[in-house]
CSV table of C-alpha atoms in Angstrom, one decimal:
chain,number,residue,atom,x,y,z
A,1,MET,CA,277.6,111.5,-8.1
A,2,LEU,CA,280.1,111.4,-10.9
A,3,GLU,CA,277.4,110.1,-13.3
A,4,LEU,CA,275.2,113.2,-12.4
A,5,LEU,CA,278.1,115.5,-13.2
A,6,ASP,CA,278.7,113.8,-16.5
A,7,PHE,CA,275.0,114.0,-17.4
A,8,LEU,CA,275.0,117.8,-16.6
A,9,LYS,CA,278.1,118.4,-18.7
A,10,GLU,CA,276.6,116.5,-21.7
A,11,ASN,CA,273.2,118.2,-21.5
A,12,ILE,CA,274.1,121.7,-20.4
A,13,LEU,CA,272.6,123.2,-23.6
A,14,PHE,CA,269.3,121.4,-23.1
A,15,ILE,CA,269.2,122.4,-19.4
A,16,ASN,CA,269.7,126.0,-20.3
A,17,LEU,CA,267.1,125.8,-23.0
A,18,LEU,CA,264.6,124.3,-20.5
A,19,ILE,CA,265.3,127.1,-18.0
A,20,MET,CA,264.9,129.8,-20.7
A,21,THR,CA,261.6,128.3,-22.0
A,22,ILE,CA,260.2,128.0,-18.5
A,23,TYR,CA,261.0,131.7,-17.8
A,24,LEU,CA,259.7,132.8,-21.2
A,25,GLY,CA,256.5,130.8,-20.8
A,26,PHE,CA,255.9,132.3,-17.4
A,27,GLU,CA,256.4,135.8,-18.7
A,28,ILE,CA,254.1,135.3,-21.6
A,29,ILE,CA,251.3,133.6,-19.6
A,30,SER,CA,251.4,136.2,-16.8
A,31,LYS,CA,250.7,139.0,-19.4
A,32,VAL,CA,247.6,137.3,-20.9
A,33,PRO,CA,244.4,139.1,-20.1
A,34,ALA,CA,241.8,137.1,-18.2
A,35,VAL,CA,239.4,137.2,-21.2
A,36,LEU,CA,241.9,135.2,-23.3
A,37,HIS,CA,242.9,132.8,-20.6
A,38,THR,CA,240.4,130.1,-21.5
A,39,PRO,CA,241.1,130.0,-25.2
A,40,LEU,CA,244.8,129.9,-24.4
A,41,MET,CA,244.2,127.0,-22.1
A,42,SER,CA,242.3,125.1,-24.8
A,43,GLY,CA,245.3,125.6,-27.1
A,44,SER,CA,247.7,124.4,-24.5
A,45,ASN,CA,245.7,121.1,-24.3
A,46,ALA,CA,246.9,120.3,-27.8
A,47,ILE,CA,250.5,120.9,-26.8
A,48,SER,CA,250.0,118.8,-23.7
A,49,GLY,CA,248.6,116.0,-25.8
A,50,ILE,CA,251.9,116.1,-27.8
A,51,VAL,CA,253.9,116.1,-24.6
A,52,ILE,CA,252.0,113.0,-23.4
A,53,ILE,CA,252.7,111.2,-26.7
A,54,GLY,CA,256.4,112.2,-26.5
A,55,ALA,CA,256.7,111.1,-22.9
A,56,ILE,CA,255.1,107.7,-23.7
A,57,LEU,CA,257.6,107.2,-26.6
A,58,LEU,CA,260.4,108.3,-24.3
A,59,VAL,CA,259.4,105.7,-21.6
A,60,ARG,CA,259.0,103.0,-24.3
A,61,GLN,CA,262.4,103.5,-25.8
A,62,ALA,CA,264.3,103.8,-22.4
A,63,GLU,CA,266.5,101.1,-21.2
A,64,THR,CA,265.2,99.3,-18.1
A,65,THR,CA,268.2,100.5,-16.1
A,66,ASP,CA,267.8,104.2,-17.2
A,67,TYR,CA,265.8,105.3,-14.2
A,68,LEU,CA,266.2,109.1,-14.9
A,69,THR,CA,264.6,108.8,-18.3
A,70,ILE,CA,261.8,106.6,-17.0
A,71,ILE,CA,261.1,108.9,-14.1
A,72,LEU,CA,261.1,112.1,-16.3
A,73,GLY,CA,258.9,110.3,-18.8
A,74,VAL,CA,256.4,109.3,-16.2
A,75,ILE,CA,256.4,112.8,-14.7
A,76,GLY,CA,255.7,114.2,-18.2
A,77,ILE,CA,252.8,111.8,-18.7
A,78,ILE,CA,251.3,112.7,-15.3
A,79,LEU,CA,251.7,116.5,-15.7
A,80,GLY,CA,250.5,116.5,-19.3
A,81,THR,CA,247.4,114.4,-18.3
A,82,ILE,CA,246.6,116.8,-15.5
A,83,ASN,CA,246.8,119.7,-17.9
A,84,VAL,CA,244.6,118.1,-20.5
A,85,VAL,CA,242.0,117.0,-18.0
A,86,GLY,CA,242.0,120.4,-16.2
A,87,GLY,CA,241.8,122.3,-19.5
A,88,HIS,CA,238.9,120.1,-20.7
A,89,ALA,CA,237.0,120.8,-17.5
A,90,VAL,CA,237.6,124.6,-17.7
A,91,THR,CA,236.6,124.6,-21.4
A,92,ASN,CA,233.4,122.7,-20.7
A,93,ARG,CA,232.6,125.0,-17.8
A,94,MET,CA,233.1,128.0,-20.1
A,95,LEU,CA,230.9,126.5,-22.8
A,96,GLU,CA,228.1,125.9,-20.2
A,97,MET,CA,228.0,129.6,-19.5
A,98,PHE,CA,226.9,130.3,-23.1
A,99,LYS,CA,224.1,127.8,-23.1
A,100,LYS,CA,220.6,129.1,-22.7
A,101,LYS,CA,218.8,128.1,-19.6
């Protein structure tokens, strides 16, 4: 328990930054019109690809006993992959709508 409190004290700036970016991202995305949602999702695939690369580097550089870093890295890889695959599927579906039958 003491280790968790030390971690929170050391990383309070990053935790606040994470909370603010989550809130800001939610506010921005919720105000996007439906017409622009698919192009925005395609753009977020590039960002998710960068997240996946960063998470892989994080896991590779983590100590074998640093379970928090490894778990957060694996969660980042999983969520980034889900976003990339989902965005790819939505983009392909959108492009199918424009093909002539």
